[in-house]
């Protein structure tokens, strides 16, 4: 699973707001938008001249105040591409009459696909200068009584100016780029007072002034990682300063030895009807994109295959995989390429497919590698997250068919052998919200990666991996989907516990090796709240509450309440979901999620970093693991020290960080890859072997 990140406190406020009002709107078969249109048809809004009714745009009072209080010549405001896009889309949704001249499709501003964007060295700079109108309760009542024109002029309504600037692409894959300024990237619903833009690239040269005309500005970054970009909007009343970040993943693009695609026929077919009435990509053909780089000797003779895990948004491509493993300051594979290993990156075309379908793709890739490599060196496979399950199935199936895979080492990197964990209340949220609300509004409110998680929740691979897939009718809160056990039973039936028998199986984990990292308990305990919000809605106020589950007590994990306005309508509780279990997987050692759940109580923040792949799952622990203590205090160092018949893991060796910290799931950074290479005899520090002579 890729990182899940909620970018700001505002995001969670907004998400809570949308969730609540839309539940209220969706109590019958009418869609949310139909309900909104019905409500709007009752209002006289002719006095709104800027065409944007902020009451529809899901802005809470805190966010409204942020823009109300935005004044020239103040300290900088941080902005990023995701928040800018979120603001753009919400303002466009607040239009009383949709106008694509003002708000074109967002993809037209940034590019149509992740593949095109990562290959592009042009970074657009987006500017929002949009005015919206906010009606108070009395004005809404008058509009409902058709007295708007009689009692109000445009000056009577509050108008809020939304001003923001940001780079619209945050990751680049080369040092030399061009920043794009264009009138098409200045989004305004009235004449804008922005006269020019000043940009400081944090290169010591200070700000340079640019006119808002079509132009490309050349820049060369001198440092890897995050580089601050300061954007100053100049107006007659002063300047407005915004700061964005561009993450330079690598200084230059490496020329691949080869790129190709592989497709195969599926062996598993999805018959599940989803909440939106469709099936999940039943027409998709299993496939992968593959890129080969050469090691120091310039010969494809020592393949090192890096298998992608789950890609929630299907937005991680070969460029990103290559940069994560070979670019940046870490240069994870540098010690391997220095000894002639040739990285082979595998990017799933549909990581949401059944695991066994992608296993057929992996088999085809392995065969292609073995047919095209030079010499007799064995293949090393590093399989991240779900990729480990795919690799187990593929290699074991090849062995059963007497096919030579020529793999010497299978390294499962933080793989959910016994399942992956998401806090039950967060997943249950998906099942309690009407599907039209989920698809049309909730996904807009959440951070992109959380929205991607909800989109992927019903997909085959999610059903096969999530320990607490949740409250689909007849399955129950916190339960597994039947596909979870069906897959593992079939994998085990392949023999040897579902592991390849002719290679060395190794685990690299992101969790604390000795379970000593208990820092989550500094801020949270079992049963604690992880999300709380009180937010205003369109004629409604809403409360929304999510807790991590308590131990052996039937307590609330999810609650949604709505207060109607005016108060003559009663307050009513829509949903309260309780859950009772003797274990809580959120607090276990393991590879943690990147999610930052904001506890919105008195505007204080706490970060809830739960275990996404618990250690017992990552090492496929076969010992006792039914109690909270057994799972929470699992010492992998002790497990790893036992050899012979008493060993409680199928892995020949387990590797992890020496500082015993829980680190982000599936991140290869700051893990002992060099130490693994030395211990396993893969790295000898002998330097690069000479290229073999050409064959006669």
XYZ file of C-alpha atoms in Angstrom:
696
model
C 0.000 0.000 0.000
C 1.292 3.411 -0.804
C 1.413 6.206 1.630
C -1.853 7.529 3.027
C -1.518 11.159 3.936
C -4.029 13.697 5.157
C -2.369 16.957 4.338
C -3.930 19.401 6.762
C -6.367 20.015 9.554
C -8.627 21.698 7.026
C -8.928 18.507 5.010
C -10.396 16.590 7.924
C -12.791 19.391 8.842
C -14.050 19.407 5.285
C -14.373 15.657 5.152
C -16.462 15.595 8.293
C -18.713 18.313 6.947
C -19.384 16.541 3.677
C -19.969 13.202 5.280
C -22.593 14.513 7.576
C -24.693 16.754 5.393
C -24.723 14.240 2.611
C -26.019 11.482 4.836
C -28.908 13.777 5.608
C -29.498 14.511 1.954
C -29.393 10.866 0.955
C -32.128 9.304 3.023
C -34.136 8.399 -0.073
C -33.322 7.261 -3.576
C -32.625 10.758 -4.874
C -28.969 11.507 -5.412
C -27.149 14.143 -3.449
C -26.993 16.487 -6.424
C -30.698 16.076 -7.111
C -31.386 17.011 -3.505
C -29.115 20.022 -3.745
C -30.807 21.154 -6.956
C -34.216 20.787 -5.308
C -33.081 22.906 -2.354
C -31.571 25.532 -4.653
C -34.721 25.783 -6.748
C -36.506 27.074 -3.645
C -34.123 30.000 -3.283
C -34.015 33.385 -4.971
C -30.284 33.881 -5.561
C -30.400 36.511 -8.289
C -28.562 39.023 -6.094
C -25.447 36.830 -6.109
C -23.425 38.386 -8.886
C -20.183 36.415 -8.690
C -21.977 33.130 -9.338
C -20.477 31.200 -6.418
C -22.539 30.303 -3.348
C -20.076 29.334 -0.633
C -22.820 27.661 1.388
C -22.520 24.847 -1.156
C -18.755 24.635 -1.200
C -18.079 22.736 2.034
C -15.983 25.392 3.763
C -16.063 25.355 7.536
C -15.804 28.520 9.596
C -12.106 27.984 10.348
C -11.275 27.803 6.667
C -13.511 30.761 5.880
C -11.620 32.750 8.514
C -8.322 31.744 6.923
C -9.307 33.527 3.715
C -11.229 36.348 5.424
C -8.066 37.219 7.326
C -5.739 36.957 4.347
C -4.166 40.396 4.032
C -1.327 41.727 1.878
C 2.232 41.909 3.184
C 1.707 39.212 5.808
C 3.855 36.161 6.489
C 3.825 33.393 3.912
C 1.041 30.849 3.570
C 1.989 27.256 2.817
C 0.260 25.698 -0.168
C 0.741 22.426 -2.010
C -0.583 20.896 -5.200
C -3.141 18.661 -3.517
C -4.649 21.412 -1.363
C -4.719 23.804 -4.315
C -6.539 21.235 -6.444
C -8.946 20.496 -3.592
C -9.734 24.203 -3.244
C -10.140 24.525 -7.013
C -12.610 21.654 -7.244
C -14.693 22.768 -4.269
C -15.015 26.294 -5.602
C -15.996 24.950 -9.003
C -18.674 22.809 -7.336
C -20.082 25.951 -5.681
C -20.938 27.566 -9.011
C -24.631 28.233 -9.426
C -24.165 27.864 -13.177
C -21.277 25.683 -14.296
C -18.826 27.646 -16.420
C -15.899 25.691 -17.823
C -14.348 28.885 -19.121
C -13.681 29.831 -15.511
C -13.077 26.340 -14.154
C -11.871 24.026 -16.940
C -11.267 20.347 -16.266
C -8.370 20.196 -13.839
C -6.471 17.712 -16.000
C -6.164 20.442 -18.642
C -4.059 22.433 -16.183
C -1.654 19.663 -15.203
C -1.644 16.925 -17.835
C -3.881 13.983 -18.490
C -2.024 11.102 -16.859
C 0.554 10.346 -14.219
C 2.779 8.846 -16.926
C 2.776 12.089 -18.895
C 3.308 14.191 -15.805
C 6.348 12.316 -14.510
C 7.984 12.397 -17.929
C 7.360 16.124 -18.129
C 9.899 18.667 -16.926
C 7.350 21.520 -17.013
C 5.907 22.558 -13.644
C 2.703 24.647 -13.878
C 2.138 27.397 -11.312
C -1.552 27.689 -10.487
C -3.137 30.864 -9.133
C -6.637 31.073 -7.680
C -8.262 34.487 -7.332
C -11.935 33.671 -6.856
C -14.678 35.523 -4.999
C -17.584 33.684 -3.427
C -20.746 34.786 -1.627
C -21.745 33.480 1.788
C -25.334 33.851 3.042
C -26.154 33.864 6.735
C -29.191 32.063 8.099
C -31.489 35.082 7.898
C -30.500 35.697 4.286
C -31.141 32.056 3.444
C -34.617 32.339 4.951
C -35.325 35.449 2.903
C -34.047 33.761 -0.234
C -36.348 30.854 0.515
C -39.242 33.301 0.794
C -38.282 34.798 -2.593
C -37.479 38.136 -0.942
C -33.855 38.255 -1.985
C -34.169 41.004 -4.581
C -36.522 43.057 -2.443
C -34.497 42.999 0.763
C -30.897 42.550 -0.377
C -28.380 43.977 -2.785
C -25.046 42.342 -3.624
C -23.407 44.595 -1.033
C -25.554 43.066 1.722
C -24.016 39.622 1.310
C -20.625 38.652 2.649
C -18.093 38.085 -0.075
C -14.891 36.146 0.584
C -11.864 36.249 -1.672
C -10.047 32.958 -2.120
C -6.461 33.639 -3.075
C -3.881 30.884 -3.410
C -0.817 30.019 -5.480
C 1.060 26.744 -5.748
C 3.160 24.587 -7.996
C 0.836 21.970 -9.490
C 3.460 19.240 -9.761
C 5.518 18.449 -6.685
C 7.744 15.592 -7.819
C 10.293 15.980 -10.603
C 12.743 13.437 -11.935
C 15.541 15.639 -13.224
C 17.378 18.720 -12.015
C 16.656 20.891 -15.055
C 13.006 21.929 -15.259
C 10.821 24.733 -16.538
C 8.161 26.537 -14.540
C 5.101 27.531 -16.543
C 3.229 30.798 -16.068
C 0.118 31.399 -18.138
C -3.117 33.406 -18.039
C -4.822 30.016 -18.397
C -3.406 29.069 -14.995
C -4.851 32.194 -13.351
C -8.335 31.110 -12.279
C -10.618 34.066 -11.561
C -14.364 34.743 -11.735
C -13.901 38.517 -11.883
C -11.155 40.881 -13.074
C -8.072 39.946 -11.084
C -5.926 42.593 -9.420
C -2.793 40.463 -9.738
C -0.284 42.496 -11.718
C 2.712 40.169 -11.706
C 4.316 37.181 -10.022
C 7.611 37.049 -8.187
C 9.337 33.702 -7.650
C 12.172 32.791 -5.289
C 13.640 29.358 -6.033
C 15.572 29.362 -2.718
C 18.831 29.382 -4.665
C 20.212 32.504 -3.022
C 19.197 34.783 -5.888
C 16.039 36.124 -4.254
C 12.798 37.016 -6.026
C 12.498 37.626 -9.766
C 9.466 39.383 -11.237
C 7.443 37.836 -14.076
C 4.390 39.038 -15.969
C 1.314 36.803 -16.140
C 1.842 35.889 -19.770
C 2.584 32.589 -21.461
C 6.187 31.809 -20.606
C 8.499 29.034 -19.444
C 11.116 29.815 -16.799
C 14.205 27.614 -16.832
C 15.628 26.490 -13.496
C 18.191 23.929 -12.391
C 17.929 22.467 -8.897
C 21.154 21.899 -7.002
C 19.839 19.761 -4.154
C 17.867 16.554 -3.976
C 14.730 16.232 -1.902
C 12.323 19.024 -1.028
C 13.112 22.481 -2.388
C 11.060 25.479 -1.247
C 9.465 27.604 -3.974
C 8.179 30.997 -2.818
C 5.528 32.676 -4.964
C 4.630 36.320 -4.381
C 1.490 37.743 -6.005
C 1.802 41.485 -6.589
C -1.366 43.623 -6.396
C -1.958 47.399 -6.072
C -2.619 46.926 -2.341
C 0.489 44.876 -1.672
C 1.837 41.371 -2.104
C 0.626 37.946 -1.015
C 3.284 35.332 -0.291
C 2.812 31.575 -0.711
C 5.317 28.774 -0.298
C 5.251 25.431 -2.104
C 7.688 22.553 -2.316
C 9.166 20.702 -5.276
C 10.622 17.300 -4.432
C 13.586 16.532 -6.670
C 13.624 12.742 -6.796
C 16.837 12.477 -8.839
C 19.188 14.799 -10.711
C 18.962 13.085 -14.070
C 16.995 10.410 -15.808
C 18.902 7.218 -16.451
C 18.668 5.754 -19.901
C 17.022 2.351 -19.556
C 18.492 -0.673 -21.243
C 14.993 -1.724 -22.198
C 11.317 -1.091 -21.481
C 8.494 -3.455 -22.339
C 4.986 -4.499 -21.380
C 3.667 -7.931 -20.491
C 0.028 -9.031 -20.506
C -1.509 -12.401 -19.710
C -4.912 -14.028 -19.460
C -6.653 -13.946 -16.067
C -7.308 -17.123 -14.095
C -9.662 -15.496 -11.554
C -12.755 -13.447 -12.365
C -14.645 -11.006 -10.187
C -18.325 -11.805 -9.695
C -18.907 -9.381 -6.818
C -21.426 -6.609 -7.444
C -20.175 -3.446 -5.821
C -22.062 -0.743 -4.017
C -22.220 1.325 -7.195
C -23.688 -1.640 -9.068
C -20.594 -2.402 -11.122
C -17.788 -4.916 -11.048
C -14.166 -3.975 -10.564
C -12.463 -3.749 -13.933
C -13.777 -7.085 -15.163
C -12.555 -6.186 -18.642
C -9.020 -5.381 -17.547
C -6.257 -7.654 -18.801
C -3.585 -8.428 -16.184
C -0.347 -6.760 -17.169
C 2.796 -4.935 -16.099
C 5.193 -2.283 -17.335
C 8.848 -3.255 -16.995
C 12.041 -1.179 -17.102
C 15.589 -2.551 -17.040
C 18.601 -0.501 -15.924
C 22.140 -1.810 -16.186
C 24.651 -2.110 -13.383
C 28.223 -0.898 -13.451
C 29.427 -3.392 -16.071
C 26.865 -2.332 -18.660
C 25.695 -5.902 -19.278
C 22.317 -7.406 -18.389
C 23.698 -10.392 -16.509
C 22.715 -10.014 -12.819
C 18.991 -9.182 -12.720
C 17.538 -7.730 -9.520
C 13.744 -7.704 -9.919
C 11.817 -5.131 -7.846
C 8.122 -6.026 -7.683
C 5.606 -3.273 -6.897
C 3.059 -3.642 -4.117
C -0.481 -2.283 -4.007
C -0.873 1.026 -5.810
C -4.021 2.558 -4.322
C -4.488 5.278 -6.909
C -2.684 3.463 -9.727
C -0.508 6.582 -9.817
C 2.903 5.059 -9.084
C 4.705 4.367 -12.338
C 8.149 3.256 -13.467
C 9.622 6.732 -12.992
C 8.513 6.792 -9.359
C 9.679 3.238 -8.652
C 13.076 3.906 -10.167
C 13.527 7.152 -8.243
C 12.538 5.581 -4.917
C 15.065 2.762 -5.270
C 17.947 4.383 -7.151
C 17.506 8.165 -6.872
C 17.450 10.638 -4.026
C 19.938 10.934 -1.212
C 19.527 7.328 -0.033
C 20.298 5.559 -3.316
C 19.080 2.308 -1.833
C 20.489 0.047 -4.534
C 23.813 1.830 -5.033
C 25.814 -0.955 -3.370
C 24.107 -3.511 -5.588
C 24.551 -1.706 -8.909
C 28.198 -1.106 -7.954
C 28.638 -4.880 -8.052
C 26.964 -5.250 -11.391
C 23.371 -5.965 -10.381
C 20.840 -4.805 -12.944
C 17.606 -3.346 -11.458
C 14.412 -4.501 -13.165
C 11.351 -2.485 -12.106
C 7.883 -4.000 -12.388
C 4.855 -1.687 -12.283
C 1.421 -3.368 -12.250
C -1.081 -2.112 -14.789
C -3.835 -3.095 -12.343
C -2.592 -3.751 -8.827
C -6.216 -4.037 -7.667
C -6.681 -7.293 -9.567
C -6.698 -10.721 -7.930
C -3.243 -11.568 -6.605
C -3.172 -14.820 -8.572
C -3.878 -12.926 -11.812
C -0.875 -10.683 -11.311
C 1.126 -13.793 -10.451
C 0.610 -14.934 -14.040
C 2.105 -11.638 -15.193
C 5.093 -12.064 -12.885
C 5.743 -15.544 -14.265
C 5.856 -14.110 -17.775
C 8.248 -11.347 -16.676
C 10.562 -13.866 -14.990
C 10.606 -15.998 -18.116
C 11.430 -12.958 -20.248
C 14.286 -11.987 -17.927
C 15.760 -15.480 -17.972
C 15.573 -15.635 -21.749
C 17.306 -12.296 -22.313
C 19.949 -12.106 -19.572
C 23.588 -12.901 -20.297
C 25.242 -15.729 -18.362
C 23.975 -17.962 -15.585
C 23.560 -15.640 -12.603
C 20.470 -16.355 -10.547
C 17.661 -13.834 -10.246
C 17.071 -11.942 -6.994
C 13.497 -10.798 -6.298
C 12.683 -7.963 -3.878
C 8.898 -7.949 -3.589
C 7.276 -5.077 -1.716
C 4.031 -5.418 0.244
C 1.439 -7.248 -1.887
C 4.244 -8.043 -4.319
C 5.469 -10.657 -1.853
C 2.173 -12.539 -2.044
C 2.198 -12.299 -5.835
C 5.755 -13.646 -5.903
C 4.991 -16.550 -3.596
C 2.118 -17.661 -5.819
C 4.072 -17.206 -9.052
C 7.247 -18.990 -7.972
C 5.452 -21.850 -6.287
C 3.221 -22.360 -9.311
C 6.282 -22.434 -11.583
C 7.907 -25.066 -9.383
C 4.783 -27.217 -9.464
C 4.818 -26.997 -13.269
C 8.536 -27.940 -13.379
C 9.393 -24.517 -14.805
C 12.819 -23.164 -13.864
C 12.483 -19.695 -12.330
C 16.233 -19.409 -11.563
C 15.509 -17.299 -8.459
C 18.086 -17.607 -5.698
C 16.491 -15.207 -3.164
C 12.918 -14.060 -2.605
C 13.003 -11.037 -0.300
C 9.505 -10.158 0.950
C 9.560 -6.508 1.963
C 6.879 -5.782 4.595
C 4.436 -8.192 2.980
C 1.001 -8.752 4.618
C 1.231 -12.559 4.653
C -1.439 -12.735 7.370
C -3.216 -9.558 6.338
C -3.086 -5.770 6.501
C -4.813 -3.533 9.041
C -6.804 -0.293 8.792
C -8.565 1.129 11.899
C -11.999 -0.445 11.845
C -13.924 2.806 12.301
C -12.219 4.393 9.316
C -13.139 1.456 7.101
C -16.644 1.244 8.547
C -17.144 4.819 7.472
C -17.236 3.596 3.878
C -20.064 1.154 4.556
C -22.241 3.642 6.457
C -22.219 6.428 3.854
C -24.621 6.255 0.870
C -22.735 5.394 -2.293
C -23.777 8.523 -4.210
C -22.338 10.614 -1.404
C -19.186 8.507 -1.297
C -18.510 8.787 -5.003
C -19.613 12.371 -5.617
C -18.588 14.190 -2.467
C -16.728 12.224 0.176
C -13.834 11.434 -2.127
C -13.559 15.162 -2.821
C -13.230 16.007 0.850
C -10.604 13.469 1.795
C -6.960 13.629 0.901
C -6.290 11.999 -2.437
C -4.734 8.884 -0.935
C -7.602 8.308 1.487
C -10.045 8.706 -1.379
C -7.972 6.174 -3.306
C -8.237 3.762 -0.382
C -12.034 3.947 -0.407
C -12.064 3.508 -4.180
C -9.876 0.410 -3.827
C -11.650 -1.088 -0.804
C -13.918 -3.391 -2.789
C -11.230 -4.440 -5.272
C -10.173 -8.120 -5.351
C -6.687 -7.577 -3.918
C -8.107 -5.531 -1.019
C -10.589 -8.272 -0.214
C -7.714 -10.749 -0.214
C -5.486 -8.694 2.097
C -7.497 -6.653 4.618
C -7.933 -8.269 8.033
C -10.875 -5.971 8.843
C -12.598 -5.482 5.520
C -15.727 -4.604 7.360
C -19.405 -4.048 7.458
C -20.768 -5.171 4.145
C -24.170 -6.715 4.983
C -23.857 -10.285 6.294
C -20.120 -9.912 6.901
C -20.145 -7.725 9.986
C -18.091 -4.900 11.430
C -14.366 -5.640 11.447
C -14.631 -9.001 9.688
C -12.587 -10.380 6.814
C -14.041 -10.827 3.368
C -14.392 -14.521 2.384
C -11.774 -13.934 -0.335
C -9.187 -13.413 2.429
C -9.274 -17.052 3.542
C -10.064 -18.433 0.087
C -6.834 -16.943 -1.237
C -4.661 -18.181 1.629
C -6.152 -21.665 1.467
C -5.383 -21.821 -2.251
C -1.868 -20.445 -1.711
C -1.124 -23.053 0.955
C -2.531 -25.768 -1.306
C 0.299 -25.044 -3.750
C 2.545 -26.824 -1.266
C 5.469 -25.919 1.009
C 3.216 -23.516 2.899
C 2.769 -21.457 -0.250
C 6.479 -20.554 -0.409
C 8.934 -21.410 -3.189
C 11.044 -24.427 -2.267
C 14.074 -23.889 -4.493
C 15.164 -20.428 -3.343
C 16.025 -18.756 -0.045
C 13.041 -16.908 1.439
C 13.879 -13.764 3.418
C 11.813 -11.057 5.131
C 12.711 -7.371 5.361
C 10.325 -5.586 7.724
C 9.507 -1.977 8.565
C 8.359 -2.797 12.086
C 10.328 -2.631 15.327
C 12.510 -5.737 15.525
C 12.101 -6.140 19.291
C 8.680 -4.421 19.699
C 10.244 -1.715 21.873
C 8.833 1.215 19.865
C 5.656 2.029 21.787
C 5.624 5.736 21.019
C 2.002 5.627 19.816
C 0.985 5.104 23.454
C 2.440 8.520 24.298
C -0.643 10.136 22.744
C -3.246 7.370 22.374
C -4.631 4.317 24.110
C -7.140 1.624 23.243
C -10.590 3.082 22.673
C -9.347 6.639 22.157
C -10.790 9.056 19.680
C -8.781 9.414 16.469
C -11.100 11.784 14.552
C -13.600 14.272 15.989
C -15.334 17.101 14.201
C -18.150 19.576 14.648
C -18.805 21.366 11.400
C -21.521 23.510 9.847
C -23.406 22.401 6.778
C -25.980 23.797 4.396
C -28.825 24.366 6.897
C -27.354 21.652 9.098
C -24.694 21.174 11.792
C -22.891 17.885 12.096
C -20.909 15.862 14.612
C -18.682 13.011 13.529
C -16.626 10.754 15.762
C -14.222 7.836 15.122
C -12.422 5.820 17.805
C -9.859 3.076 17.748
C -11.423 -0.009 19.323
C -11.146 -0.825 23.022
C -10.129 -4.270 24.264
C -12.871 -6.778 25.119
C -15.532 -4.091 25.473
C -18.408 -3.264 23.172
C -17.763 0.419 22.621
C -18.316 2.995 19.928
C -15.918 3.131 16.989
C -18.089 5.347 14.763
C -20.865 7.895 15.333
C -22.579 10.356 13.018
C -25.078 12.953 14.297
C -26.909 15.780 12.521
C -28.645 18.865 13.948
C -31.162 20.469 11.597
C -31.429 24.248 11.313
C -33.767 25.942 12.142
C -34.070 24.269 15.554
C -37.732 23.344 15.160
C -36.392 20.181 13.545
C -35.141 17.653 16.104
C -31.574 16.551 16.636
C -31.227 12.925 15.617
C -28.462 10.359 15.654
C -27.994 8.707 12.320
C -25.537 5.984 13.229
C -23.695 4.558 16.200
C -21.451 1.578 15.497
C -20.047 -0.444 18.377
C -17.362 -3.100 18.166
C -16.038 -5.697 20.588
C -12.781 -7.603 20.179
C -10.034 -8.807 22.488
C -7.310 -7.402 20.207
C -6.523 -4.031 18.649
C -4.173 -4.268 15.678
C -3.637 -0.504 15.420
C -1.089 -0.496 18.263
C 1.040 -3.437 17.140
C 4.658 -3.247 16.023
C 4.840 -3.141 12.254
C 5.096 -0.997 9.169
C 2.947 2.013 9.989
C 0.692 4.023 7.737
C 1.490 7.579 6.694
C -1.966 8.789 7.631
C -2.224 11.765 9.922
C -5.629 11.677 11.572
C -6.311 15.040 13.151
C -8.003 14.938 16.529
C -10.064 18.078 16.120
C -10.806 18.828 19.724
C -9.991 22.378 20.845
C -8.017 22.646 17.587
C -5.242 20.412 18.920
C -3.498 17.897 16.702
C -2.238 14.398 17.381
C -0.846 12.027 14.824
C -2.268 8.511 14.862
C 0.229 6.266 13.084
C -1.286 2.821 13.168
C 0.290 -0.476 12.170
C -0.684 -1.193 8.585
C 1.294 -4.432 8.269
C 1.802 -5.774 11.804
C 5.049 -7.621 12.431
C 3.312 -10.942 13.034
C 1.945 -10.660 9.493
C 5.182 -9.439 7.892
C 7.157 -12.437 9.212
C 4.222 -14.856 8.835
C 4.611 -15.748 12.508
C 3.447 -19.272 13.307
C 3.659 -19.032 17.085
C 0.931 -17.927 19.524
C -0.699 -14.689 18.347
C -4.269 -14.698 19.621
C -3.922 -12.291 22.558
C -3.070 -8.600 22.507
C 0.117 -9.206 24.480
C 1.299 -11.958 22.141
C 0.816 -9.716 19.106
C 1.957 -6.462 20.674
C 5.137 -7.755 22.302
C 6.304 -9.996 19.449
C 10.113 -9.871 19.508
C 11.355 -10.673 16.026
C 14.961 -10.742 17.204
C 14.108 -13.691 19.452
C 12.141 -15.400 16.682
C 15.031 -14.907 14.267
C 17.535 -16.473 16.673
C 15.786 -19.850 16.773
C 16.908 -22.316 14.122
C 15.729 -25.793 13.299
C 12.362 -27.426 14.008
C 11.383 -24.847 16.644
C 11.578 -21.878 14.267
C 8.223 -20.056 14.177
C 8.525 -18.375 10.790
C 8.913 -19.786 7.282
C 11.660 -17.261 6.540
C 15.297 -18.317 6.660
C 16.258 -14.847 7.896
C 14.537 -11.636 8.988
C 16.091 -8.191 8.612
C 15.023 -4.816 9.985
C 16.286 -1.552 11.427
C 18.876 -1.668 14.149
C 17.239 1.180 16.081
C 14.052 -0.891 16.518
C 11.683 1.834 15.321
C 8.390 1.321 13.525
C 8.794 2.975 10.128
C 6.420 3.738 7.247
C 5.118 0.625 5.568
C 6.927 -0.474 2.413
C 9.399 2.403 2.488
C 12.815 1.045 1.459
C 14.644 4.009 2.968
C 16.944 3.574 5.970
C 16.544 -0.193 5.942
C 19.648 -2.424 6.097
C 19.794 -3.452 2.450
C 23.589 -3.323 2.490
C 23.723 -5.447 5.636
C 21.317 -7.929 4.072
C 23.485 -8.075 0.965
C 26.626 -8.755 2.978
C 24.970 -11.352 5.227
C 23.416 -13.188 2.294
C 26.579 -13.127 0.194
C 24.968 -10.934 -2.453
C 27.451 -8.093 -1.918
C 31.146 -8.897 -1.652
C 32.694 -5.413 -1.904
C 34.924 -6.666 -4.693
C 33.824 -3.926 -7.048
C 32.410 -4.160 -10.513
C 33.316 -7.223 -12.522
C 34.624 -6.664 -16.003
C 32.097 -7.026 -18.752
C 32.180 -10.523 -20.244
C 33.684 -10.831 -23.715
C 31.206 -10.858 -26.573
C 30.034 -14.281 -27.598
C 31.540 -15.734 -30.740
